[in-house]
């Protein structure tokens, strides 16, 4: 078994996006929720409620996304932010599709899809995708075929992949909880509810300390 493999090794197929139409017409009758690059951070925080609603043609049904698909932004970014942000689909209970500036990846069954998501997220946060970008009409594009062919990652067996996923997923859940508590604190402060603010603040500290302890023990 090779020590390193490229990203393409994990991918069963990729799914193109479709921006559709803002309003229903004779050709565009299917109502869908469309994920843009701007929605990726919200999606990773478990927020599925604020996607734009679009209407697509019947032939776009094969672009509908499924559980454990990975969404990757292929156009966008900024001078200080590369393309290549990723999101992982879980608990899908509606018809979801990518915008034209994103693609979705379906991972082969012999690999952990969420492990591949964490790999891609780490590659993005390490600024590696900056090396695989082109620019047309002022918009940066990720040369994802080249990136997936040339970026090498450790070849780990499935059991190790799942162990990594369990650790990182646990941390993600705690981060989501901290964000929710932070939002609740802000709302309570606006309402000037000192009792609830105090309760949420100490609960926030408790969760934060537990999270820090988990990171220390896992390192």
N, CA and C of each residue as an Amber inpcrd file, in Angstrom:
protein
   657
   0.8440000  -1.2010000   0.0000000   0.0000000   0.0000000   0.0000000
   0.8770000   1.2480000   0.0000000   0.5960000   2.1540000  -0.9240000
   1.3760000   3.3830000  -1.0250000   1.1630000   4.2540000   0.2070000
   2.2170000   4.9630000   0.6240000   2.1160000   5.8180000   1.8080000
   1.2830000   7.0710000   1.5430000   1.2720000   7.5340000   0.2840000
   0.5400000   8.7510000  -0.0690000  -0.2900000   8.5150000  -1.3330000
  -1.4570000   9.1470000  -1.3750000  -2.3410000   9.0540000  -2.5320000
  -2.8420000  10.4570000  -2.8740000  -3.3370000  10.6350000  -4.0990000
  -3.8790000  11.9470000  -4.4470000  -5.3700000  12.0210000  -4.1040000
  -5.9160000  13.2220000  -4.1300000  -7.3130000  13.4410000  -3.7400000
  -8.2770000  12.7170000  -4.6780000  -7.9220000  12.6210000  -5.9500000
  -8.7940000  11.9460000  -6.9180000  -9.1130000  10.5100000  -6.5150000
  -8.2230000   9.8930000  -5.7620000  -8.4220000   8.5080000  -5.3420000
  -9.7180000   8.3360000  -4.5520000 -10.1280000   9.3770000  -3.8330000
 -11.3120000   9.2930000  -2.9760000 -12.6260000   9.4980000  -3.7340000
 -12.5720000  10.1180000  -4.9040000 -13.7840000  10.6610000  -5.5250000
 -14.4310000   9.6730000  -6.4950000 -15.7080000   9.3910000  -6.2440000
 -16.5050000   8.5540000  -7.1460000 -16.9530000   9.3610000  -8.3580000
 -17.5190000  10.5330000  -8.0950000 -17.9640000  11.4230000  -9.1700000
 -18.1030000  12.8330000  -8.6240000 -18.1590000  13.8130000  -9.5260000
 -18.4410000  15.1790000  -9.0940000 -19.6860000  15.6790000  -9.8080000
 -20.3930000  16.5910000  -9.1560000 -21.7060000  17.0480000  -9.6190000
 -21.6440000  18.5500000  -9.8490000 -22.0100000  18.9730000 -11.0420000
 -21.9550000  20.3990000 -11.3720000 -23.1260000  21.1450000 -10.7480000
 -23.0200000  22.4640000 -10.7210000 -24.0610000  23.2910000 -10.1270000
 -25.0610000  23.7990000 -11.1480000 -26.1030000  24.4480000 -10.6400000
 -27.1550000  25.0110000 -11.4970000 -27.8180000  26.1440000 -10.7180000
 -27.6910000  27.3650000 -11.2180000 -28.2720000  28.5240000 -10.5280000
 -29.7580000  28.6610000 -10.8160000 -30.2290000  28.0640000 -11.9050000
 -31.6530000  28.0800000 -12.2060000 -32.2170000  29.4790000 -12.4060000
 -33.4930000  29.6330000 -12.0310000 -34.2010000  30.9040000 -12.1750000
 -34.7550000  31.3490000 -10.8200000 -34.9100000  32.6600000 -10.6870000
 -35.4420000  33.2000000  -9.4370000 -36.9300000  32.9000000  -9.2760000
 -37.6390000  32.8360000 -10.4110000 -39.0770000  32.5710000 -10.3740000
 -39.4180000  31.3900000 -11.2820000 -40.4740000  30.6960000 -10.9280000
 -40.9160000  29.5400000 -11.7060000 -41.4180000  29.9870000 -13.0830000
 -41.0840000  29.1950000 -14.1090000 -41.6440000  29.4210000 -15.4420000
 -41.9500000  28.0620000 -16.0740000 -42.2580000  28.0420000 -17.3610000
 -42.6950000  26.8060000 -18.0080000 -41.6190000  25.7240000 -17.9960000
 -40.3570000  26.1290000 -18.0810000 -39.2630000  25.1600000 -18.1000000
 -38.6930000  24.8910000 -16.7070000 -38.6930000  25.8990000 -15.8760000
 -38.0720000  25.7940000 -14.5520000 -39.1670000  25.6620000 -13.4890000
 -39.5320000  24.4250000 -13.1800000 -40.6620000  24.1790000 -12.2880000
 -40.2680000  23.5480000 -10.9530000 -39.0490000  23.0390000 -10.8640000
 -38.6370000  22.3520000  -9.6410000 -38.0560000  23.3450000  -8.6370000
 -38.6700000  23.4200000  -7.4710000 -38.2020000  24.3120000  -6.4140000
 -37.0630000  23.6440000  -5.6470000 -35.9360000  24.3490000  -5.5260000
 -34.7750000  23.8020000  -4.8200000 -34.1560000  24.8760000  -3.9290000
 -33.3490000  24.4200000  -2.9820000 -32.5310000  25.3150000  -2.1700000
 -31.1170000  25.2580000  -2.7360000 -30.5660000  26.4250000  -3.0560000
 -29.2940000  26.4910000  -3.7700000 -28.1740000  26.9720000  -2.8450000
 -27.1000000  26.1900000  -2.7800000 -25.9570000  26.5240000  -1.9250000
 -24.9200000  27.2980000  -2.7280000 -24.6150000  28.5070000  -2.2600000
 -23.5610000  29.3310000  -2.8540000 -22.3000000  29.2440000  -1.9900000
 -21.2070000  29.7880000  -2.5120000 -19.9930000  29.8440000  -1.7030000
 -20.2190000  30.6060000  -0.4140000 -21.0540000  31.6470000  -0.4820000
 -21.3370000  32.4720000   0.6960000 -22.0900000  31.7090000   1.7820000
 -22.6930000  30.5650000   1.4240000 -23.4750000  29.7890000   2.3920000
 -22.6590000  28.6960000   3.0830000 -21.4260000  28.4960000   2.6510000
 -20.6550000  27.3470000   3.1330000 -20.3830000  27.4180000   4.6300000
 -20.0080000  28.5840000   5.1360000 -19.7350000  28.6920000   6.5720000
 -20.9830000  28.4040000   7.3960000 -22.1300000  28.9370000   6.9620000
 -23.3870000  28.6790000   7.6720000 -23.7360000  27.1960000   7.6440000
 -23.5080000  26.5720000   6.4970000 -23.8010000  25.1480000   6.3540000
 -22.9660000  24.3220000   7.3240000 -21.7030000  24.6820000   7.4810000
 -20.8340000  23.9530000   8.4030000 -21.1980000  24.1820000   9.8660000
 -21.9780000  25.2370000  10.1370000 -22.4670000  25.4740000  11.4920000
 -23.8450000  24.8480000  11.7100000 -24.3000000  24.0590000  10.7320000
 -25.5730000  23.3630000  10.8680000 -26.7850000  24.1730000  10.4830000
 -26.5810000  25.3160000   9.8200000 -27.6960000  26.1830000   9.4390000
 -28.1100000  25.8950000   7.9940000 -29.2610000  25.2430000   7.8390000
 -29.7700000  24.8890000   6.5140000 -30.9700000  25.7610000   6.1240000
 -31.2410000  26.8190000   6.8640000 -32.5030000  27.5400000   6.7160000
 -32.4400000  28.7420000   5.7800000 -31.2560000  29.2330000   5.4710000
 -31.1670000  30.5220000   4.7900000 -30.6710000  30.4310000   3.3480000
 -30.7610000  29.2480000   2.7410000 -30.3330000  29.1180000   1.3550000
 -31.3200000  29.8200000   0.4270000 -30.8330000  30.4200000  -0.6660000
 -31.7480000  31.0040000  -1.6520000 -32.6180000  29.9210000  -2.2960000
 -33.8640000  30.2580000  -2.5570000 -34.7680000  29.3520000  -3.2630000
 -34.6920000  29.6610000  -4.7560000 -34.4740000  28.6220000  -5.5690000
 -34.3990000  28.7730000  -7.0170000 -35.3080000  27.7380000  -7.6790000
 -35.5040000  27.9000000  -8.9770000 -36.3170000  26.9510000  -9.7440000
 -35.4750000  26.4240000 -10.9040000 -35.4230000  25.0940000 -11.0250000
 -34.5800000  24.4690000 -12.0450000 -35.4210000  23.5600000 -12.9380000
 -34.8130000  23.1240000 -14.0330000 -35.5000000  22.2470000 -14.9720000
 -35.5140000  20.8020000 -14.4670000 -36.4120000  20.0140000 -15.0340000
 -36.5520000  18.6080000 -14.6530000 -35.2350000  17.8470000 -14.8360000
 -34.4900000  18.1880000 -15.8790000 -33.2410000  17.4750000 -16.1640000
 -32.1710000  17.7040000 -15.0980000 -32.3770000  18.6970000 -14.2400000
 -31.4010000  18.9780000 -13.1820000 -31.6030000  18.1090000 -11.9430000
 -32.5750000  17.1980000 -11.9910000 -32.8000000  16.3130000 -10.8450000
 -31.5580000  15.4920000 -10.5040000 -30.7710000  15.1590000 -11.5380000
 -29.5740000  14.3550000 -11.2770000 -28.4730000  15.1670000 -10.5900000
 -28.7270000  16.4710000 -10.3880000 -27.7770000  17.3190000  -9.6680000
 -28.1780000  17.5250000  -8.2050000 -29.3220000  16.9650000  -7.8090000
 -29.7460000  17.0940000  -6.4200000 -28.7210000  16.4010000  -5.5170000
 -28.4160000  17.0310000  -4.4040000 -27.3610000  16.5270000  -3.5290000
 -27.9000000  15.5410000  -2.5030000 -26.9950000  14.7020000  -2.0120000
 -27.3590000  13.6380000  -1.0840000 -26.5540000  13.7610000   0.2060000
 -26.9780000  12.9780000   1.1890000 -26.2220000  12.8760000   2.4370000
 -24.7630000  12.5340000   2.1310000 -23.8630000  13.1830000   2.8360000
 -22.4260000  12.9320000   2.7790000 -21.7690000  13.4070000   1.4850000
 -22.4950000  14.1760000   0.6700000 -21.8230000  14.8850000  -0.4200000
 -20.9850000  16.0180000   0.1770000 -19.8870000  16.3280000  -0.4840000
 -19.0360000  17.4480000  -0.0820000 -19.1940000  18.5550000  -1.1200000
 -19.5170000  19.7520000  -0.6650000 -19.6260000  20.9060000  -1.5580000
 -18.3080000  21.6690000  -1.5180000 -17.7730000  21.9850000  -2.6880000
 -16.5270000  22.7500000  -2.7590000 -16.7240000  23.9700000  -3.6540000
 -16.2850000  25.1110000  -3.1690000 -16.3680000  26.3610000  -3.9290000
 -15.2500000  26.3790000  -4.9700000 -15.6160000  26.5240000  -6.2430000
 -14.6050000  26.4990000  -7.3010000 -14.3710000  27.8690000  -7.9300000
 -15.2280000  28.8430000  -7.6260000 -15.0310000  30.2070000  -8.1250000
 -15.3490000  31.1900000  -7.0100000 -14.5230000  32.2330000  -6.9050000
 -14.7540000  33.2280000  -5.8580000 -13.4520000  33.6100000  -5.1820000
 -13.4500000  33.5180000  -3.8610000 -12.2560000  33.8760000  -3.1100000
 -11.9920000  35.3740000  -3.1350000 -10.7980000  35.7420000  -2.7110000
 -10.3670000  37.1400000  -2.6620000  -8.8410000  37.1460000  -2.6910000
  -8.2150000  38.3300000  -2.7190000  -6.7430000  38.3430000  -2.6980000
  -6.1440000  37.6440000  -1.4750000  -6.8730000  37.6380000  -0.3640000
  -6.3480000  37.0170000   0.8580000  -7.0470000  35.7080000   1.2090000
  -8.0140000  35.3070000   0.4100000  -8.7580000  34.0690000   0.6730000
  -8.8310000  33.2590000  -0.6100000  -8.3780000  32.0190000  -0.5480000
  -8.3970000  31.1890000  -1.7500000  -9.7980000  30.6520000  -2.0090000
  -9.9940000  30.1220000  -3.1880000 -11.1700000  29.3040000  -3.4560000
 -10.9680000  27.9600000  -2.7490000 -11.9830000  27.1050000  -2.8060000
 -11.8150000  25.7700000  -2.2360000 -12.4350000  25.5600000  -0.8670000
 -13.2520000  26.5290000  -0.3980000 -13.9700000  26.2680000   0.8570000
 -14.8710000  25.0530000   0.6750000 -15.0450000  24.2740000   1.7250000
 -15.8370000  23.0510000   1.6210000 -16.8930000  22.9810000   2.7170000
 -17.9710000  22.2580000   2.4130000 -19.0280000  21.9870000   3.3890000
 -19.4360000  20.5270000   3.2540000 -19.9210000  19.9650000   4.3560000
 -20.3260000  18.5550000   4.3880000 -21.8220000  18.4780000   4.6350000
 -22.5250000  17.7320000   3.7920000 -23.9790000  17.6430000   3.9020000
 -24.3930000  16.5180000   4.8440000 -25.1660000  16.8960000   5.8630000
 -25.7350000  15.9350000   6.8020000 -27.1960000  16.3000000   7.0490000
 -27.9870000  15.2980000   7.4240000 -29.3960000  15.5280000   7.7830000
 -30.1480000  16.2870000   6.6860000 -29.9800000  15.8330000   5.4540000
 -30.6300000  16.4870000   4.3170000 -32.1060000  16.0970000   4.2760000
 -32.9870000  17.0900000   4.3850000 -34.4270000  16.8210000   4.3520000
 -35.1400000  17.7020000   3.3310000 -34.3850000  18.2160000   2.3600000
 -34.9670000  19.0680000   1.3160000 -34.1530000  18.9000000   0.0400000
 -34.6940000  19.3810000  -1.0590000 -33.9840000  19.3110000  -2.3390000
 -32.9450000  20.4260000  -2.3920000 -31.6800000  20.0290000  -2.4430000
 -30.5640000  20.9780000  -2.4150000 -29.7250000  20.8000000  -3.6710000
 -29.2290000  21.9150000  -4.1760000 -28.3920000  21.9060000  -5.3690000
 -27.2830000  22.9390000  -5.1790000 -26.1820000  22.7870000  -5.8950000
 -25.0940000  23.7690000  -5.8500000 -25.3590000  24.9040000  -6.8290000
 -24.8010000  26.0570000  -6.5380000 -24.7730000  27.1260000  -7.5330000
 -23.6910000  26.8100000  -8.5630000 -23.6300000  27.6160000  -9.6170000
 -22.6290000  27.4020000 -10.6650000 -21.2040000  27.6090000 -10.1660000
 -21.0400000  28.3040000  -9.0480000 -19.7070000  28.5880000  -8.5260000
 -19.2080000  27.4910000  -7.5820000 -19.9700000  26.4120000  -7.4720000
 -19.5840000  25.2890000  -6.6140000 -19.7430000  23.9770000  -7.3700000
 -19.1360000  22.9380000  -6.8280000 -19.3740000  21.5760000  -7.2910000
 -19.5590000  20.7030000  -6.0610000 -20.1750000  19.5440000  -6.2670000
 -20.3390000  18.5890000  -5.1730000 -19.5540000  17.3210000  -5.4960000
 -19.0080000  16.7200000  -4.4650000 -18.2100000  15.5050000  -4.6210000
 -18.9110000  14.3420000  -3.9340000 -19.0130000  13.2390000  -4.6470000
 -19.5000000  11.9990000  -4.0420000 -18.2960000  11.1020000  -3.8170000
 -18.1260000  10.6540000  -2.5830000 -16.9280000   9.9040000  -2.1980000
 -17.1690000   8.3980000  -2.3280000 -16.1510000   7.6790000  -2.7500000
 -16.2450000   6.2230000  -2.8850000 -16.5710000   5.5810000  -1.5340000
 -17.3200000   4.4870000  -1.5800000 -17.8100000   3.8500000  -0.3590000
 -16.6960000   3.2860000   0.5170000 -15.5460000   2.9860000  -0.0760000
 -14.4650000   2.4100000   0.7280000 -13.7240000   3.4460000   1.5690000
 -14.1170000   4.7220000   1.4310000 -13.5150000   5.7880000   2.2280000
 -14.5850000   6.4730000   3.0720000 -14.1580000   7.0800000   4.1550000
 -15.0600000   7.8770000   4.9870000 -15.2310000   9.2550000   4.3420000
 -16.4600000   9.5810000   3.9500000 -16.7120000  10.8580000   3.2740000
 -16.3680000  12.0400000   4.1750000 -16.6810000  11.9150000   5.4510000
 -16.4030000  13.0470000   6.3390000 -14.9040000  13.2070000   6.5710000
 -14.1720000  12.1120000   6.5460000 -12.7100000  12.1960000   6.6370000
 -12.1590000  12.9840000   5.4490000 -12.6790000  12.7170000   4.2520000
 -12.2310000  13.4420000   3.0590000 -12.5820000  14.9240000   3.1890000
 -13.7610000  15.2060000   3.7510000 -14.1340000  16.5990000   4.0050000
 -13.1040000  17.2890000   4.8990000 -12.7160000  16.6300000   5.9940000
 -11.7350000  17.2360000   6.8970000 -10.3710000  17.4040000   6.2180000
 -10.0060000  16.4650000   5.3530000  -8.7640000  16.6120000   4.5900000
  -8.8080000  17.8690000   3.7230000  -9.9010000  18.0220000   2.9750000
 -10.0360000  19.1770000   2.0820000 -10.1030000  20.4790000   2.8700000
 -10.7690000  20.4440000   4.0100000 -10.8440000  21.6330000   4.8570000
  -9.4500000  22.0320000   5.3470000  -8.6450000  21.0440000   5.7030000
  -7.2870000  21.3240000   6.1600000  -6.4230000  21.8700000   5.0250000
  -6.5990000  21.3170000   3.8290000  -5.8590000  21.8150000   2.6610000
  -6.2250000  23.2690000   2.3880000  -7.5330000  23.5730000   2.4630000
  -7.9820000  24.9570000   2.2490000  -7.3900000  25.8970000   3.3030000
  -7.4750000  25.5070000   4.5660000  -6.9980000  26.3750000   5.6450000
  -5.4780000  26.5150000   5.6440000  -4.7970000  25.5890000   4.9850000
  -3.3380000  25.6740000   4.8630000  -2.9070000  26.5090000   3.6590000
  -3.8800000  27.0980000   2.9430000  -3.6300000  27.9850000   1.7940000
  -3.0020000  27.2740000   0.5950000  -3.1350000  25.9600000   0.5400000
  -2.5380000  25.2050000  -0.5640000  -3.2670000  25.4620000  -1.8800000
  -4.5790000  25.7220000  -1.8120000  -5.3480000  25.9400000  -3.0410000
  -4.9370000  27.2140000  -3.7830000  -4.2480000  28.1360000  -3.1000000
  -3.7350000  29.3220000  -3.7970000  -2.8430000  28.9260000  -4.9760000
  -2.1930000  27.7650000  -4.8610000  -1.2720000  27.3060000  -5.9020000
  -1.9850000  26.7030000  -7.1080000  -3.3110000  26.5860000  -7.0300000
  -4.0710000  25.9370000  -8.1050000  -5.2430000  26.8200000  -8.5380000
  -4.9470000  28.0880000  -8.7840000  -5.9920000  29.0330000  -9.1670000
  -5.6420000  29.7360000 -10.4750000  -6.6800000  30.0420000 -11.2370000
  -6.5490000  30.9140000 -12.4040000  -7.5140000  32.0740000 -12.2110000
  -7.3720000  33.1010000 -13.0270000  -8.2330000  34.2700000 -12.8730000
  -8.7470000  34.7000000 -14.2330000 -10.0780000  34.7500000 -14.3620000
 -10.7100000  35.2180000 -15.5960000 -11.8020000  36.2160000 -15.2380000
 -11.8420000  37.3190000 -15.9490000 -12.8780000  38.3500000 -15.7440000
 -12.9490000  38.8100000 -14.2890000 -11.8050000  38.8400000 -13.6160000
 -11.7710000  39.3290000 -12.2450000 -12.1840000  38.3210000 -11.2010000
 -12.5710000  37.1010000 -11.6180000 -12.9980000  36.0630000 -10.6730000
 -11.9610000  34.9460000 -10.6480000 -11.5700000  34.5350000  -9.4520000
 -10.6190000  33.4380000  -9.3300000 -11.3430000  32.0980000  -9.4600000
 -10.6960000  31.1610000 -10.1490000 -11.2480000  29.8220000 -10.3250000
 -10.2640000  28.7830000  -9.8030000 -10.7940000  27.8050000  -9.0950000
  -9.9700000  26.7080000  -8.6010000  -9.7820000  25.6800000  -9.7140000
  -8.5350000  25.3820000 -10.0360000  -8.2270000  24.3320000 -11.0130000
  -8.2720000  22.9970000 -10.2670000  -9.4950000  22.5820000  -9.9570000
  -9.6510000  21.4710000  -9.0150000  -9.1630000  20.1400000  -9.5870000
  -9.2710000  19.9410000 -10.8960000  -8.7460000  18.6960000 -11.4720000
  -7.2400000  18.5890000 -11.2540000  -6.5480000  19.6970000 -11.4890000
  -5.1040000  19.7190000 -11.2640000  -4.7760000  19.5800000  -9.7780000
  -5.5450000  20.2810000  -8.9400000  -5.3110000  20.2120000  -7.4940000
  -5.5000000  18.7910000  -6.9800000  -6.5990000  18.1540000  -7.3740000
  -6.9050000  16.8170000  -6.8680000  -5.9330000  15.7640000  -7.3980000
  -5.3340000  16.0410000  -8.5460000  -4.3690000  15.1010000  -9.1110000
  -2.9960000  15.2410000  -8.4560000  -2.6470000  16.4650000  -8.0670000
  -1.2730000  16.7250000  -7.6160000  -1.0900000  16.8080000  -6.1050000
  -2.1420000  17.1020000  -5.3640000  -2.0130000  17.1760000  -3.9030000
  -2.0310000  15.7680000  -3.3260000  -0.9930000  15.4340000  -2.5860000
  -0.8680000  14.1030000  -1.9900000  -1.1960000  14.1600000  -0.4960000
  -1.8730000  13.1240000  -0.0230000  -2.2440000  13.0320000   1.3940000
  -1.9070000  11.6300000   1.9000000  -1.7650000  11.4620000   3.2170000
  -1.4570000  10.1300000   3.7600000  -2.5440000   9.1070000   3.4230000
  -2.1210000   7.9000000   3.1170000  -3.0400000   6.8100000   2.8100000
  -3.3440000   6.0460000   4.1010000  -4.4790000   6.3520000   4.7190000
  -4.8450000   5.7430000   5.9980000  -5.9740000   4.7370000   5.7940000
  -5.9830000   3.6740000   6.6050000  -7.0640000   2.7040000   6.4670000
  -8.3510000   3.2570000   7.0740000  -9.4610000   2.5870000   6.7870000
 -10.7790000   3.1150000   7.1330000 -10.9460000   3.3160000   8.6380000
 -10.4260000   2.4020000   9.4320000 -10.5770000   2.5060000  10.8880000
  -9.9140000   3.7730000  11.4220000  -8.7490000   4.1060000  10.8980000
  -8.0570000   5.3220000  11.3330000  -8.8080000   6.5570000  10.8420000
  -9.3360000   6.4970000   9.6220000 -10.1440000   7.6090000   9.1110000
 -11.3120000   7.8990000  10.0520000 -12.0110000   6.8540000  10.4690000
 -13.1780000   7.0240000  11.3340000 -12.7870000   7.5410000  12.7180000
 -11.6360000   7.1250000  13.2140000 -11.1660000   7.6170000  14.5110000
 -10.8900000   9.1180000  14.4430000 -10.2810000   9.5590000  13.3540000
 -10.0190000  10.9900000  13.1530000 -11.3410000  11.7560000  13.0630000
 -12.3060000  11.1930000  12.3370000 -13.6180000  11.8310000  12.1880000
 -14.3070000  11.9820000  13.5370000 -14.2630000  10.9600000  14.3690000
 -14.9100000  11.0240000  15.6850000 -14.3320000  12.1520000  16.5260000
 -13.0130000  12.2940000  16.5060000 -12.3560000  13.3410000  17.2960000
 -12.7260000  14.7290000  16.7860000 -12.6100000  14.9340000  15.4740000
 -12.8680000  16.2600000  14.9130000 -14.3540000  16.6170000  14.9570000
 -15.2280000  15.6320000  14.7750000 -16.6720000  15.8940000  14.8460000
 -17.0780000  16.3310000  16.2460000 -16.4640000  15.7190000  17.2500000
 -16.7560000  16.1010000  18.6370000 -16.3690000  17.5530000  18.8890000
 -15.2220000  17.9580000  18.3820000 -14.7840000  19.3480000  18.5350000
 -15.7260000  20.2840000  17.7790000 -16.1330000  19.8870000  16.5650000
 -17.0500000  20.7130000  15.7690000 -18.3660000  20.9620000  16.5000000
 -18.9020000  19.9190000  17.1390000 -20.1720000  20.0620000  17.8570000
 -20.0420000  21.0550000  19.0080000 -18.9050000  21.0300000  19.6830000
 -18.6860000  21.9670000  20.7860000 -18.5420000  23.3960000  20.2650000
 -17.8910000  23.5420000  19.1250000 -17.7610000  24.8730000  18.5150000
 -19.1370000  25.4070000  18.1270000 -19.9820000  24.5490000  17.5340000
 -21.3360000  24.9620000  17.1660000 -22.1220000  25.4090000  18.3900000
 -21.9840000  24.6550000  19.4880000 -22.6940000  25.0100000  20.7150000
 -22.2260000  26.3520000  21.2490000 -20.9220000  26.5980000  21.2050000
 -20.3870000  27.8770000  21.6660000 -20.9110000  29.0350000  20.8180000
 -21.0080000  28.8240000  19.5080000 -21.5610000  29.8650000  18.6360000
 -23.0280000  30.1380000  18.9750000 -23.7970000  29.0750000  19.2260000
 -25.2080000  29.2440000  19.5790000 -25.3540000  29.9940000  20.8980000
 -24.5230000  29.6320000  21.8690000 -24.5660000  30.3200000  23.1570000
 -24.1780000  31.7850000  23.0090000 -23.1970000  32.0370000  22.1700000
 -22.7650000  33.4140000  21.9330000 -23.9000000  34.2440000  21.3260000
 -24.6220000  33.6440000  20.3660000 -25.7650000  34.3330000  19.7620000
 -26.8600000  34.5880000  20.7940000 -27.1070000  33.5910000  21.6530000
 -28.1370000  33.7460000  22.6850000 -27.7660000  34.8260000  23.6960000
 -26.4750000  34.8850000  24.0410000 -26.0170000  35.9270000  24.9640000
 -26.2650000  37.3150000  24.3820000 -25.9870000  37.4510000  23.0870000
 -26.1870000  38.7500000  22.4360000 -27.6610000  39.1410000  22.4560000
 -28.5530000  38.1740000  22.1940000 -29.9830000  38.4580000  22.1960000
 -30.4750000  38.8260000  23.5920000 -29.9890000  38.0970000  24.6010000
 -30.4030000  38.3850000  25.9810000 -29.9110000  39.7550000  26.4320000
 -28.7080000  40.1100000  25.9910000 -28.1700000  41.4210000  26.3570000
 -29.0360000  42.5340000  25.7740000 -29.4950000  42.3280000  24.5400000
 -30.3600000  43.3290000  23.9130000 -31.6630000  43.4820000  24.6860000
 -32.1570000  42.3680000  25.2380000 -33.4240000  42.3980000  25.9770000
 -33.2270000  42.8030000  27.4390000 -31.9530000  42.9720000  27.8350000
 -31.6250000  43.3660000  29.2100000 -32.2170000  42.3910000  30.2320000
 -31.9650000  41.0990000  29.9910000 -32.4220000  40.0610000  30.9200000
 -31.2060000  39.5760000  31.7160000 -30.8870000  40.2030000  32.8560000
 -29.6430000  39.9020000  33.5740000 -29.5770000  38.4730000  34.0990000
 -30.7070000  37.9120000  34.5220000 -30.6910000  36.5540000  35.0690000
 -30.3040000  35.5390000  34.0090000 -30.9320000  35.6530000  32.8440000
 -30.6460000  34.7180000  31.7670000 -29.2500000  34.9420000  31.2030000
 -28.8240000  36.1960000  31.1250000 -27.4650000  36.4920000  30.6600000
 -26.4430000  35.8310000  31.5750000 -26.6590000  35.9530000  32.8840000
 -25.7350000  35.3610000  33.8520000 -25.6850000  33.8470000  33.7080000
 -26.8690000  33.2240000  33.5700000 -26.9260000  31.7690000  33.4250000
 -26.1850000  31.3180000  32.1720000 -26.4780000  31.9730000  31.0420000
 -25.8490000  31.5830000  29.7840000 -24.3530000  31.8410000  29.7990000
 -23.9300000  32.9100000  30.4780000 -22.5070000  33.2210000  30.5410000
 -21.7360000  32.1180000  31.2710000 -22.2590000  31.6890000  32.4270000
 -21.5600000  30.6430000  33.1820000 -21.6560000  29.2880000  32.4830000
 -22.7690000  29.0580000  31.7820000 -22.8830000  27.8370000  30.9940000
 -21.8780000  27.8670000  29.8450000 -21.7280000  29.0300000  29.2340000
 -20.7410000  29.2400000  28.1660000 -19.3350000  28.9060000  28.6750000
 -18.9920000  29.4190000  29.8600000 -17.6700000  29.1520000  30.4260000
 -17.4710000  27.6630000  30.6850000 -18.5250000  27.0090000  31.1730000
 -18.4440000  25.5820000  31.4570000 -18.1820000  24.7790000  30.1930000
 -18.9200000  25.0940000  29.1290000 -18.7400000  24.3910000  27.8570000
 -17.3500000  24.6660000  27.2900000 -16.9170000  25.9310000  27.3750000
 -15.6080000  26.3080000  26.8410000 -14.4860000  25.5570000  27.5710000
 -14.5830000  25.4610000  28.9030000 -13.5640000  24.7560000  29.6720000
 -13.5490000  23.2720000  29.3220000 -14.7560000  22.6970000  29.1340000
 -14.8570000  21.2890000  28.7540000 -14.2440000  21.0640000  27.3760000
 -14.4790000  22.0080000  26.4660000 -13.9330000  21.9240000  25.1090000
 -12.4110000  21.9830000  25.1390000 -11.8650000  22.9330000  25.9200000
 -10.4150000  23.0630000  26.0190000  -9.7910000  21.8060000  26.6150000
 -10.4800000  21.2190000  27.6020000  -9.9900000  19.9890000  28.2100000
  -9.9530000  18.8610000  27.1910000 -11.0000000  18.7950000  26.3400000
 -11.0590000  17.7570000  25.3150000  -9.9350000  17.8860000  24.3130000
  -9.6050000  19.1320000  23.9390000  -8.5120000  19.3560000  22.9900000
  -7.1820000  18.9330000  23.6080000  -6.9760000  19.3010000  24.8790000
  -5.7250000  18.9620000  25.5650000  -5.5460000  17.4540000  25.6740000
  -6.6330000  16.7640000  26.0280000  -6.5470000  15.3100000  26.1860000
  -6.3650000  14.6090000  24.8550000  -6.8890000  15.2310000  23.7750000
  -6.7930000  14.5960000  22.4620000  -5.4910000  14.8740000  21.7540000
  -4.7110000  15.8330000  22.2690000  -3.4610000  16.2050000  21.5890000
  -2.3090000  15.3010000  21.9900000
